[in-house]
Amino acid sequence: MAVADVRDMLDLPADGHPRPHKKQKVVEKRPEGITRELYALLGERAPPIAITENRYKGRPKWMSKVKVRSWQMTPFTNSARTDNLVLRHWQRQQDTVNNVPPPDGAEMDVDGKPEDEAVLTAEQEAYHFAKYNVRAQMPKRYTDEQYDRHLRSDEWTREETDYLMDLVEEFDLRWVVIADRYECQPQPSDTETGGAALVPAKQHRTMEQMKARYYAITASMLALEHPPSEMSETEFELHEKMVKFDPERERTRKELAALQLNRTADEVREEGILLEELKRIVANEQTFIAERKELYARLEVPISVGNTTMYQSSQGLSQLLQTLMQADKSKKRRSLLGTEGSGASPASQTPTQNILSGLRDSRADTPIGPTPTTATKRTAASNTHQTLKPLTPAEEVRYGVQHHDRLPSGVQFRNDRAQKLTQAKSNIQTQKLAAALAELEVPLRLVMPTERICKEFEKLIHSVNLFLDARKVAEKVESEIRVLEAAREERERKERESVQGMTKDIADVKLESEDRHIHVDGRSIGHAAESEALSDEIDDPGDSEDAPGEADADGENDVLSSTKDTPVREKEAFTTAHKRSASVHSIISNRSTKRQRK
Amino acid sequence: MNPSIPPSSAEYGGGTVLIRRDEVSAIVLDPGFSTTRAGFAGEDTPKSLIPTYYGQYSISSQQKHIFGDDIFVTPRPAFSVHNPISRDGVVEDWEMAEKVWEYSFTSRLTGTRSGNFVLNGLDDLHEDEPSREMEGVELEEKPLADSPLLMSECGWNPTKAREKTIEIAMESWGTPAFYLAKNGVLAAFAAGKASALVVDVGASNVSVTPVHDGMILKRGVQHSPLGGDYISSQIRALFKTNSPQPITITPHYLIASKAPVDAGQPPQVTYKAFPPDKTPDASYRTLLEERTLTEFKECVVQVWPGPNRLSATGPNGVANEELAKSSPGRPFEFPDGYNQVFGVDRYRVVESLFDTKAAILDPDSPFPAPVQAQAIPELIKSALNGVDVDIRPHLLANVVVTGASSLLYGFNDRLNQELIQNFPSPRVRISAPGNTAERRFGSWIGGSILASLGTFHQMWISKKEYEEHGVSIVEKRCK
């Protein structure tokens, strides 16, 4: 559908825009050297390879009209040289029509003078590169008298000093090269002095020694020229620097540099890691400081120092309310701006809720306010941390990094949490717990409540609780057993009395009672052993002696009473805070459960 | 920039822009142990490249010499090949060195003087007339009368040799100006650096030259003979113990015809027979064998690129040797048609440049078994220990690798690995031109740059100065 039809349908004026011209087909120009027929065979698509005639590019047409400028081999001398060496180079010949200055910038007049001479004289005036012939500025050399008076040294002979100064001048103060080339020949005068110098020790001078000597000389020469009081600022600075040169320090610096250079790969890697860590710590600290500042800003209570008389009237009060509202509004805007970046919506919501409720309410809310932000920030920090480097479990333990599904709001101490565990519902239970812990020599208040210790502590409390529960049940069962036993005894005694009274078949009864005896005996073995173990531990022999006293004369009862007594003793053992190992506890609890089963 | 626009005066003649050239048609001569390079300053490659070896034969009891590439193609009777330069890189035979060098520039650059009637024999008839003005003529006869000459030398060239060099240049060649530069410095210039640590792996020597501000630091200069010829000797040792059969290199001139054979099969070849009185000297054969070995080095030999030594285990616990074995081998066909695929052996022959314990021992080799101090990493270490500690990191950041033998495949990778291992803390940066010509002619190119600098022209030792001070001036001026 053409545009015109659409226009028709929509009743748009047709003359709104002139119809765009049909795109002109680009007719590619047929390159020369290809016949029309051959070119037609190629079709519309251009061949993938550009058809170009391989010929010399030549110079652009406009250039062919420019007159060829002639160049000439001309001799020149270099003013930086002292020996007038004449070398030859190509030089644009000056022509009057096209007044281009020669590359060397040497202006010369071509008015009939012989060419060579003209060039030569022009070059002599200024060889272009002569200006690059610069040398380091050297201080004035000392005279003999000056040397003798000021510059004498025990370390350096005059000859060696001269040699050093020559070398410094020769190499333009490139100390690296100077130290490299320093080869002071032992003086022939040494051999004259005597046999001591038969082997003229070729002194090896370090760069620091050379520098020290040179600076000392230069500084004193400078001071001789201008006394330090008359020196210009730069001169004085230079002088100070040279006077303060400390070869020893320089030497140690170089030693350190060598050490730094010869580090092992491990050390280098460690350094890199540490640097990165440091960077991270510094960055974290910055954010932490910023956070804390913000927190302080929130907690800060404006202290009123003004006179309150103006608020005593109702008008004043309403005015105050107005200003407070205003302040709150502005505060809200700021806090919104502040929390925009972190995107913590709960934090930003708190002030909005408080606009109308007034200052006091908002202050009451403040403790809640920052908590979510800190929590989010903590997660944000851990997020950034994770993007930095994934930690291995070992590292996580080392740095104390933990992942929580859900964090309780507010800050709490681990110690408090541990403390809470030791508080049972009832006071008695709490005391029992404390006693058990004291027996285990575990302090109620943990000395070092680290994460792991707290966990262990939690486990311990849990097991102690379990144990206490078990014991309670055991005791209950025990007392029931006792009651039942007592009831049975009573019944048996009655029976026996009736039997004795009736003098029935005695043999039968005896057999039966013996049977029972054996039965009871078997059960009592464990109790006996246990009571023994306990009586070993408990320094309370009177108690165990009491038991047979209580018992009846009958052998059966004797055994029974001893079993009767054991729970009591056990109880005593627990309540009296005697030293006892945990293993004993476990044995006891095992037994008590066994007994329970029975 | 549009090439049709002429450079403005400030650009060309120096001034603010970096191009500070002023060409005085100086000749740069860079004599090496294997080849001698010569060309005009300002060009990018030497025009004249000839072997430093020369051939010698006698015809009717007259000693004749052959220079240039012709020595490879003339198996004349009793034709022997010599080298005027010792294995140390210092000239031994000054007479022949002068001739070789002269040939290097007269053959292609300056041309021989046709008007030299004293030497060309046309003037022999007038020998009995000594009354000619010989002094005036003589100046014109010198081959270098109108070109300043910049020559290069190795960093450990003794004073005597330097003085002899300037004597030849001034007296025999009559150059108006002369300069003698260290080839380490020139190679640094070619890489565009004034301070660098130049590692030059040549034919006879490997040298490490610390350069500071365009001057070598003599105490740091180190060199060892583990160059291209040493690698050749290692390859020969390898061929002797080759596994299917020991390989003997038969140069092309000894072969009449050959037929293709399968890899590892003995060659089917008929040899050319030279009667005993017509055979060339053994040195000729060695020279041609050396050419085959050069080809072998170019096509087959490979440096184990690291990260560890070939004998050690790699970072993932696999022995490097195993890795090398698993990489596909490279075939090579010898002139007699024998061909073979070379596997891990192609790494072994050059491993001793870095780890001398890996050297293939051969009692017949002219090279004694290398010691670890001669290995390239050790050379670099001791070179650095010889210079001030302050510039060591800078030198390590500017390591320039030059010399034709450094073109061995993988050489730079390995060198880089070794340097990083030895010096983990400073940044190590190797600059080696990828262009073959730039690597081979590094020091010549540096000379070409130097001699065409406008600021250099004040450094030349002129004829006048030479006449004034004598040969000792070279020590004073060319530092």
Coordinates of C-alpha atoms in Angstrom, one line a residue, chain B residues 1-471:
Chain B
M1 CA 50.3 13.0 6.9
N2 CA 49.8 13.6 3.3
P3 CA 53.1 12.6 1.6
S4 CA 52.6 15.3 -1.1
I5 CA 53.0 18.1 1.4
P6 CA 56.6 18.9 1.9
P7 CA 57.7 18.8 5.5
S8 CA 57.9 22.2 7.2
S9 CA 61.3 23.4 8.0
A10 CA 60.9 23.0 11.8
E11 CA 60.0 19.4 11.3
Y12 CA 62.7 18.3 9.1
G13 CA 65.7 20.2 10.1
G14 CA 65.2 19.4 13.8
G15 CA 63.7 21.7 16.3
T16 CA 60.6 20.8 18.2
V17 CA 59.7 17.6 16.4
L18 CA 61.4 14.3 17.1
I19 CA 62.9 13.9 13.7
R20 CA 66.3 15.4 14.2
R21 CA 68.0 13.9 11.3
D22 CA 70.8 15.3 9.2
E23 CA 72.3 12.8 6.9
V24 CA 75.9 13.1 5.9
S25 CA 76.0 9.9 3.9
A26 CA 77.9 8.1 6.6
I27 CA 78.7 4.5 6.2
V28 CA 77.8 2.2 9.1
L29 CA 79.8 -1.0 9.4
D30 CA 78.8 -3.6 11.9
P31 CA 81.2 -6.5 11.8
G32 CA 80.1 -9.7 13.4
F33 CA 81.5 -13.1 13.7
S34 CA 79.2 -14.7 11.2
T35 CA 78.2 -11.8 8.9
T36 CA 79.4 -8.3 8.3
R37 CA 76.8 -5.7 7.7
A38 CA 77.4 -2.4 6.0
G39 CA 75.2 0.3 4.6
F40 CA 74.4 3.9 4.5
A41 CA 73.3 5.7 7.6
G42 CA 69.6 6.6 7.5
E43 CA 68.5 3.5 5.8
D44 CA 66.5 0.8 7.6
T45 CA 68.5 -2.3 6.6
P46 CA 72.1 -2.8 5.6
K47 CA 72.6 -2.8 1.8
S48 CA 75.6 -5.0 2.0
L49 CA 75.4 -8.3 4.0
I50 CA 78.3 -10.6 3.5
P51 CA 79.7 -13.5 5.5
T52 CA 82.7 -12.6 7.6
Y53 CA 84.2 -15.9 6.5
Y54 CA 86.6 -15.6 3.5
G55 CA 87.9 -18.3 1.2
Q56 CA 91.5 -18.9 0.5
Y57 CA 93.2 -20.9 -2.3
S58 CA 96.4 -20.8 -4.1
I59 CA 96.8 -20.9 -7.8
S60 CA 100.2 -21.2 -9.3
S61 CA 101.7 -20.6 -5.8
Q62 CA 99.9 -17.4 -5.4
Q63 CA 97.5 -16.9 -2.6
K64 CA 94.0 -15.8 -3.7
H65 CA 91.1 -14.7 -1.5
I66 CA 87.4 -14.9 -2.1
F67 CA 85.0 -12.7 -0.2
G68 CA 81.3 -12.4 0.0
D69 CA 78.7 -15.0 -0.9
D70 CA 81.0 -16.5 -3.5
I71 CA 82.7 -18.6 -0.9
F72 CA 79.7 -20.9 -0.7
V73 CA 79.7 -21.8 -4.4
T74 CA 83.4 -22.4 -5.2
P75 CA 84.5 -25.9 -4.3
R76 CA 88.0 -25.3 -5.6
P77 CA 90.8 -27.7 -4.9
A78 CA 92.3 -27.0 -1.5
F79 CA 89.9 -24.2 -0.9
S80 CA 89.8 -23.4 2.7
V81 CA 87.5 -21.1 4.7
H82 CA 88.7 -18.9 7.5
N83 CA 87.3 -16.3 9.8
P84 CA 89.4 -13.3 10.8
I85 CA 87.5 -12.9 14.0
S86 CA 88.1 -15.1 17.0
R87 CA 85.4 -17.0 18.8
D88 CA 85.5 -14.4 21.4
G89 CA 84.3 -11.7 19.0
V90 CA 87.7 -9.9 18.9
V91 CA 89.6 -9.6 15.7
E92 CA 92.5 -12.0 15.4
D93 CA 93.7 -11.6 11.9
W94 CA 93.8 -7.8 11.2
E95 CA 95.1 -8.1 7.7
M96 CA 92.2 -10.2 6.5
A97 CA 89.6 -8.5 8.7
E98 CA 90.5 -5.2 7.0
K99 CA 90.1 -6.9 3.6
V100 CA 86.8 -8.5 4.5
W101 CA 85.4 -5.2 5.9
E102 CA 86.7 -3.3 2.9
Y103 CA 84.9 -5.7 0.6
S104 CA 81.7 -5.3 2.6
F105 CA 81.4 -1.6 1.6
T106 CA 83.3 -1.4 -1.6
S107 CA 81.3 -4.2 -3.2
R108 CA 77.9 -2.6 -2.9
L109 CA 78.2 0.9 -1.4
T110 CA 81.1 2.9 -2.5
G111 CA 82.4 0.9 -5.4
T112 CA 86.0 0.3 -6.1
R113 CA 87.9 3.3 -7.5
S114 CA 88.5 2.8 -11.1
G115 CA 91.1 5.4 -11.1
N116 CA 93.3 3.5 -8.8
F117 CA 96.2 3.1 -11.2
V118 CA 98.7 2.2 -8.6
L119 CA 96.8 -0.9 -7.6
N120 CA 95.0 -2.0 -10.7
G121 CA 98.1 -3.0 -12.5
L122 CA 97.6 -0.8 -15.5
D123 CA 100.3 1.5 -14.3
D124 CA 102.9 -1.1 -13.8
L125 CA 104.9 0.1 -16.8
H126 CA 105.7 3.3 -15.0
E127 CA 106.9 1.7 -11.9
D128 CA 110.4 3.0 -12.6
E129 CA 109.1 6.6 -12.4
P130 CA 108.7 7.3 -8.7
S131 CA 108.6 11.0 -9.4
R132 CA 104.8 11.1 -9.6
E133 CA 103.0 13.2 -7.0
M134 CA 102.0 10.2 -5.0
E135 CA 100.8 12.1 -2.0
G136 CA 98.2 14.1 -3.8
V137 CA 96.9 11.1 -5.6
E138 CA 96.8 8.8 -2.6
L139 CA 94.1 10.8 -1.0
E140 CA 91.8 10.1 -3.8
E141 CA 92.5 6.4 -3.8
K142 CA 91.2 5.6 -0.4
P143 CA 87.9 3.8 -0.6
L144 CA 86.1 5.9 2.0
A145 CA 87.5 9.3 1.3
D146 CA 84.2 11.1 1.3
S147 CA 82.1 9.1 3.8
P148 CA 82.3 9.2 7.6
L149 CA 82.4 5.8 9.0
L150 CA 80.6 4.5 12.1
M151 CA 81.8 1.1 13.2
S152 CA 80.5 -1.2 16.0
E153 CA 82.4 -3.3 18.4
C154 CA 81.6 -5.7 21.1
G155 CA 81.5 -4.5 24.7
W156 CA 84.6 -6.3 25.7
N157 CA 86.8 -5.1 22.9
P158 CA 90.3 -4.5 24.2
T159 CA 92.0 -1.1 23.8
K160 CA 94.5 -2.5 21.3
A161 CA 91.8 -3.7 19.0
R162 CA 90.0 -0.4 19.1
E163 CA 93.2 1.5 18.3
K164 CA 93.9 -0.8 15.5
T165 CA 90.4 -0.3 14.1
I166 CA 90.7 3.5 14.0
E167 CA 94.1 3.1 12.4
I168 CA 92.7 1.0 9.6
A169 CA 89.8 3.4 9.1
M170 CA 91.9 6.5 9.1
E171 CA 95.1 5.3 7.4
S172 CA 93.9 2.6 5.0
W173 CA 90.4 3.8 4.2
G174 CA 91.0 7.5 4.6
T175 CA 87.7 8.3 6.2
P176 CA 87.2 11.9 7.0
A177 CA 85.5 11.1 10.3
F178 CA 85.2 8.0 12.4
Y179 CA 83.4 6.7 15.4
L180 CA 83.4 3.4 17.2
A181 CA 80.3 2.5 19.0
K182 CA 79.4 -0.5 21.2
N183 CA 77.0 -2.8 19.5
G184 CA 75.0 -3.1 22.7
V185 CA 74.4 0.6 22.8
L186 CA 73.4 0.6 19.1
A187 CA 70.9 -2.3 19.6
A188 CA 69.4 -0.3 22.4
F189 CA 69.1 2.7 20.1
A190 CA 67.5 0.6 17.5
A191 CA 64.8 -0.3 20.0
G192 CA 64.4 3.4 20.8
K193 CA 65.9 3.2 24.3
A194 CA 68.8 5.1 25.8
S195 CA 68.9 2.8 28.8
A196 CA 68.3 -0.9 28.3
L197 CA 69.6 -4.3 29.1
V198 CA 70.7 -5.7 25.7
V199 CA 70.7 -9.4 25.3
D200 CA 72.5 -10.2 22.0
V201 CA 72.4 -13.7 20.9
G202 CA 74.9 -13.9 18.1
A203 CA 76.7 -16.7 16.2
S204 CA 79.8 -17.0 18.4
N205 CA 78.6 -15.3 21.6
V206 CA 75.7 -14.5 23.8
S207 CA 76.3 -11.1 25.4
V208 CA 74.4 -9.1 28.0
T209 CA 75.1 -5.4 28.0
P210 CA 73.6 -3.0 30.5
V211 CA 73.3 0.4 28.8
H212 CA 72.7 3.6 30.7
D213 CA 72.1 6.9 29.0
G214 CA 73.7 5.6 25.8
M215 CA 76.8 4.3 27.6
I216 CA 77.6 0.7 28.4
L217 CA 78.3 -0.2 32.0
K218 CA 81.5 -2.1 31.7
R219 CA 81.2 -4.0 34.9
G220 CA 77.9 -5.4 33.9
V221 CA 78.9 -6.6 30.5
Q222 CA 78.7 -10.4 30.3
H223 CA 79.3 -12.8 27.5
S224 CA 79.4 -16.6 27.0
P225 CA 80.0 -18.7 24.0
L226 CA 76.5 -20.2 23.9
G227 CA 75.6 -18.7 20.7
G228 CA 74.4 -20.0 17.3
D229 CA 77.6 -22.0 16.7
Y230 CA 77.2 -23.7 20.0
I231 CA 73.7 -24.6 19.1
S232 CA 75.0 -26.1 15.9
S233 CA 77.5 -28.2 17.8
Q234 CA 74.6 -29.4 20.0
I235 CA 72.6 -30.3 16.9
R236 CA 75.6 -32.2 15.6
A237 CA 75.9 -34.1 18.9
L238 CA 72.2 -34.9 18.6
F239 CA 72.6 -36.2 15.0
K240 CA 75.4 -38.5 16.2
T241 CA 73.1 -40.2 18.6
N242 CA 70.0 -40.1 16.5
S243 CA 67.7 -43.0 17.1
P244 CA 66.9 -44.7 13.7
Q245 CA 70.4 -44.0 12.5
P246 CA 73.1 -41.4 13.1
I247 CA 72.7 -38.6 10.6
T248 CA 75.6 -37.3 8.7
I249 CA 75.1 -34.0 6.9
T250 CA 76.1 -34.1 3.3
P251 CA 76.2 -30.6 1.8
H252 CA 74.7 -30.1 -1.6
Y253 CA 77.9 -29.8 -3.5
L254 CA 78.7 -33.4 -2.8
I255 CA 75.5 -34.7 -4.2
A256 CA 75.1 -35.7 -7.8
S257 CA 71.5 -37.0 -7.6
K258 CA 69.1 -38.3 -5.1
A259 CA 65.7 -40.0 -4.9
P260 CA 62.9 -39.4 -2.4
V261 CA 62.8 -41.8 0.5
D262 CA 60.4 -42.3 3.4
A263 CA 61.0 -40.8 6.8
G264 CA 63.7 -42.6 8.7
Q265 CA 64.8 -44.6 5.7
P266 CA 68.5 -44.5 4.6
P267 CA 69.0 -42.0 1.7
Q268 CA 69.2 -43.1 -1.9
V269 CA 71.8 -40.8 -3.2
T270 CA 74.8 -40.8 -5.5
Y271 CA 77.6 -38.7 -4.4
K272 CA 79.8 -36.5 -6.5
A273 CA 83.3 -37.8 -6.7
F274 CA 86.1 -35.4 -6.0
P275 CA 89.6 -36.7 -6.8
P276 CA 91.8 -36.3 -3.8
D277 CA 93.8 -33.6 -5.4
K278 CA 90.7 -31.6 -6.2
T279 CA 88.8 -31.8 -2.9
P280 CA 88.3 -28.6 -1.1
D281 CA 89.5 -28.2 2.5
A282 CA 87.5 -29.7 5.3
S283 CA 86.7 -26.2 6.5
Y284 CA 84.7 -25.6 3.3
R285 CA 82.5 -28.6 4.0
T286 CA 82.1 -27.5 7.6
L287 CA 80.9 -24.1 6.3
L288 CA 78.3 -25.7 4.1
E289 CA 77.2 -28.0 6.7
E290 CA 76.7 -25.0 8.9
R291 CA 74.3 -23.6 6.3
T292 CA 72.2 -26.8 6.5
L293 CA 72.3 -26.5 10.2
T294 CA 71.1 -22.9 10.0
E295 CA 68.2 -24.1 8.0
F296 CA 67.6 -26.8 10.5
K297 CA 67.6 -24.2 13.3
E298 CA 65.2 -22.1 11.4
C299 CA 62.7 -24.9 10.5
V300 CA 62.9 -27.3 13.4
V301 CA 64.6 -26.2 16.5
Q302 CA 62.4 -24.8 19.2
V303 CA 63.0 -23.4 22.6
W304 CA 60.9 -24.9 25.3
P305 CA 58.7 -21.9 26.2
G306 CA 58.4 -22.5 29.9
P307 CA 57.1 -22.0 32.5
N308 CA 59.7 -24.3 33.9
R309 CA 62.7 -26.1 32.6
L310 CA 62.3 -28.8 30.1
S311 CA 63.5 -31.4 32.6
A312 CA 61.2 -30.1 35.4
T313 CA 57.5 -30.5 35.8
G314 CA 55.0 -27.9 34.6
P315 CA 52.5 -26.1 36.8
N316 CA 49.9 -28.8 36.5
G317 CA 52.2 -31.6 37.6
V318 CA 52.9 -33.0 34.2
A319 CA 56.5 -33.4 33.2
N320 CA 57.4 -30.8 30.6
E321 CA 59.2 -33.5 28.7
E322 CA 56.0 -35.4 28.3
L323 CA 54.2 -32.3 27.1
A324 CA 57.0 -31.7 24.6
K325 CA 56.7 -35.3 23.4
S326 CA 53.0 -35.0 22.9
S327 CA 53.3 -31.9 20.7
P328 CA 53.5 -32.9 17.0
G329 CA 57.0 -33.2 15.6
R330 CA 58.6 -31.3 12.8
P331 CA 59.9 -32.9 9.7
F332 CA 63.2 -32.0 8.1
E333 CA 64.8 -33.2 4.9
F334 CA 68.5 -33.1 4.6
P335 CA 70.4 -32.3 1.4
D336 CA 70.9 -36.1 0.7
G337 CA 67.2 -36.8 0.8
Y338 CA 67.1 -38.3 4.3
N339 CA 64.2 -37.0 6.2
Q340 CA 62.9 -37.5 9.7
V341 CA 60.4 -36.0 12.1
F342 CA 62.0 -34.5 15.1
G343 CA 60.0 -34.7 18.3
V344 CA 61.2 -33.7 21.7
D345 CA 64.8 -33.6 20.5
R346 CA 64.2 -30.3 18.8
Y347 CA 63.8 -28.7 22.3
R348 CA 66.8 -30.5 23.8
V349 CA 69.4 -28.9 21.5
V350 CA 68.7 -25.4 22.8
E351 CA 67.7 -26.2 26.3
S352 CA 71.3 -25.8 27.5
L353 CA 71.2 -22.0 26.7
F354 CA 69.0 -21.8 29.8
D355 CA 69.8 -25.0 31.7
T356 CA 73.3 -26.1 31.0
K357 CA 72.7 -29.4 32.7
A358 CA 70.6 -30.3 29.8
A359 CA 73.5 -30.0 27.4
I360 CA 74.1 -33.0 25.0
L361 CA 77.6 -34.0 25.7
D362 CA 79.9 -34.7 22.8
P363 CA 83.6 -35.3 23.3
D364 CA 84.4 -34.3 19.7
S365 CA 82.7 -30.9 20.0
P366 CA 84.9 -27.8 19.9
F367 CA 82.8 -26.4 22.7
P368 CA 83.5 -27.7 26.3
A369 CA 80.5 -28.6 28.3
P370 CA 79.0 -25.3 29.4
V371 CA 78.8 -24.4 33.1
Q372 CA 75.7 -22.9 34.7
A373 CA 77.2 -19.4 34.9
Q374 CA 77.2 -19.3 31.1
A375 CA 73.5 -19.8 30.8
I376 CA 71.5 -16.8 29.7
P377 CA 69.5 -16.2 32.9
E378 CA 72.7 -16.4 34.9
L379 CA 74.4 -13.9 32.5
I380 CA 71.6 -11.5 33.1
K381 CA 71.7 -12.0 36.8
S382 CA 75.4 -11.3 37.0
A383 CA 75.1 -8.4 34.6
L384 CA 72.5 -6.9 36.9
N385 CA 74.7 -7.5 39.9
G386 CA 77.4 -5.6 38.3
V387 CA 75.4 -2.4 38.0
D388 CA 74.0 0.0 40.6
V389 CA 70.9 -1.3 42.4
D390 CA 68.9 1.8 41.6
I391 CA 68.8 1.2 37.8
R392 CA 68.2 -2.6 38.0
P393 CA 64.4 -2.4 37.9
H394 CA 64.6 0.1 35.0
L395 CA 66.9 -2.2 33.1
L396 CA 64.6 -5.2 33.7
A397 CA 61.7 -3.2 32.3
N398 CA 63.8 -2.5 29.2
V399 CA 65.2 -5.8 28.1
V400 CA 66.1 -5.6 24.4
V401 CA 66.6 -8.9 22.6
T402 CA 68.6 -8.8 19.4
G403 CA 70.8 -11.1 17.3
A404 CA 69.8 -13.6 14.7
S405 CA 70.0 -16.6 17.1
S406 CA 67.3 -15.0 19.2
L407 CA 64.9 -15.7 16.4
L408 CA 64.7 -19.3 17.6
Y409 CA 61.1 -20.2 18.0
G410 CA 59.9 -19.6 21.6
F411 CA 63.1 -17.9 22.7
N412 CA 61.5 -14.8 24.0
D413 CA 58.7 -16.6 25.8
R414 CA 61.3 -18.7 27.6
L415 CA 63.5 -15.7 28.4
N416 CA 60.5 -13.9 29.8
Q417 CA 59.6 -16.8 31.9
E418 CA 63.1 -17.2 33.3
L419 CA 63.3 -13.5 34.1
I420 CA 59.9 -13.4 35.8
Q421 CA 61.0 -16.4 37.9
N422 CA 64.3 -14.9 38.8
F423 CA 63.0 -11.4 39.5
P424 CA 59.4 -11.7 40.6
S425 CA 59.0 -8.3 42.0
P426 CA 60.1 -5.7 39.4
R427 CA 58.2 -5.5 36.1
V428 CA 60.0 -7.4 33.4
R429 CA 59.4 -6.3 29.9
I430 CA 61.2 -7.7 26.9
S431 CA 61.2 -5.7 23.7
A432 CA 62.2 -7.7 20.7
P433 CA 61.2 -6.6 17.2
G434 CA 59.0 -9.1 15.4
N435 CA 60.5 -8.2 12.1
T436 CA 63.3 -10.6 11.3
A437 CA 65.5 -8.0 9.7
E438 CA 65.2 -5.7 12.7
R439 CA 66.3 -8.5 15.0
R440 CA 69.2 -9.7 12.8
F441 CA 70.5 -6.2 12.2
G442 CA 69.7 -4.6 15.5
S443 CA 73.0 -3.1 16.1
W444 CA 73.4 -2.0 12.5
I445 CA 70.1 -0.2 12.5
G446 CA 71.0 1.5 15.8
G447 CA 74.2 2.7 14.1
S448 CA 72.2 3.9 11.1
I449 CA 70.0 5.9 13.4
L450 CA 72.9 7.3 15.4
A451 CA 75.0 8.3 12.4
S452 CA 72.1 10.1 10.8
L453 CA 71.3 12.2 13.9
G454 CA 72.1 15.9 13.6
T455 CA 73.3 16.0 17.1
F456 CA 75.7 13.2 16.5
H457 CA 77.9 15.0 14.1
Q458 CA 79.8 16.7 16.9
M459 CA 80.9 13.3 18.2
W460 CA 82.9 12.1 15.1
I461 CA 86.6 11.8 15.5
S462 CA 87.8 13.8 12.5
K463 CA 90.9 13.1 10.6
K464 CA 92.5 16.3 12.0
E465 CA 91.9 15.1 15.6
Y466 CA 93.3 11.7 14.7
E467 CA 96.4 13.2 13.3
E468 CA 96.8 15.4 16.3
H469 CA 96.3 12.8 19.0
G470 CA 97.0 9.5 17.4
V471 CA 95.2 6.3 17.9

